[in-house]
Coordinates of C-alpha atoms in Angstrom, one line a residue:
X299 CA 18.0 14.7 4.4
X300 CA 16.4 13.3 1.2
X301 CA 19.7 11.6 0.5
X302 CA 19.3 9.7 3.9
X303 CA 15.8 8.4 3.3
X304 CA 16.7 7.4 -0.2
X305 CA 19.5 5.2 1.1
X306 CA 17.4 3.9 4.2
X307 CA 14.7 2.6 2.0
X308 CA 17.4 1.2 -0.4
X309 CA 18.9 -0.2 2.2
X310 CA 15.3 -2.1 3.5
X311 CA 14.5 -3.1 0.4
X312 CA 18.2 -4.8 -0.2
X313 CA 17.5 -6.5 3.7
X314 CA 14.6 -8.0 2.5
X315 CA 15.6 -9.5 -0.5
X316 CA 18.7 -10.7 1.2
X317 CA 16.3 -12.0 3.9
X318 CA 13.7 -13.9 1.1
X319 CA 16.7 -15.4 -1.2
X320 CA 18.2 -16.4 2.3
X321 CA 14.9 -18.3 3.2
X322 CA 14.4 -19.9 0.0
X323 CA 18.4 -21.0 -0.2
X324 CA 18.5 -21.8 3.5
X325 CA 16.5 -25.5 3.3
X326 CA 18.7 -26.4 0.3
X327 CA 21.9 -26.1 2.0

């Protein structure tokens, strides 16, 4: 069970700094 919420907060944490480097590379292209 720990396992799970270890990797589900990993995972969130990856989304947003996918979604941030997204939005600052986004305008450029």
């Amino acid at each position: 069970m720990e396992m799970n919420l270890l990797l589900i907060e990993a995972s969130t944490i990856v989304g947003r700094n996918v979604g941030n480097i997204t939005q600052i590379i986004g305008p450029v292209l």
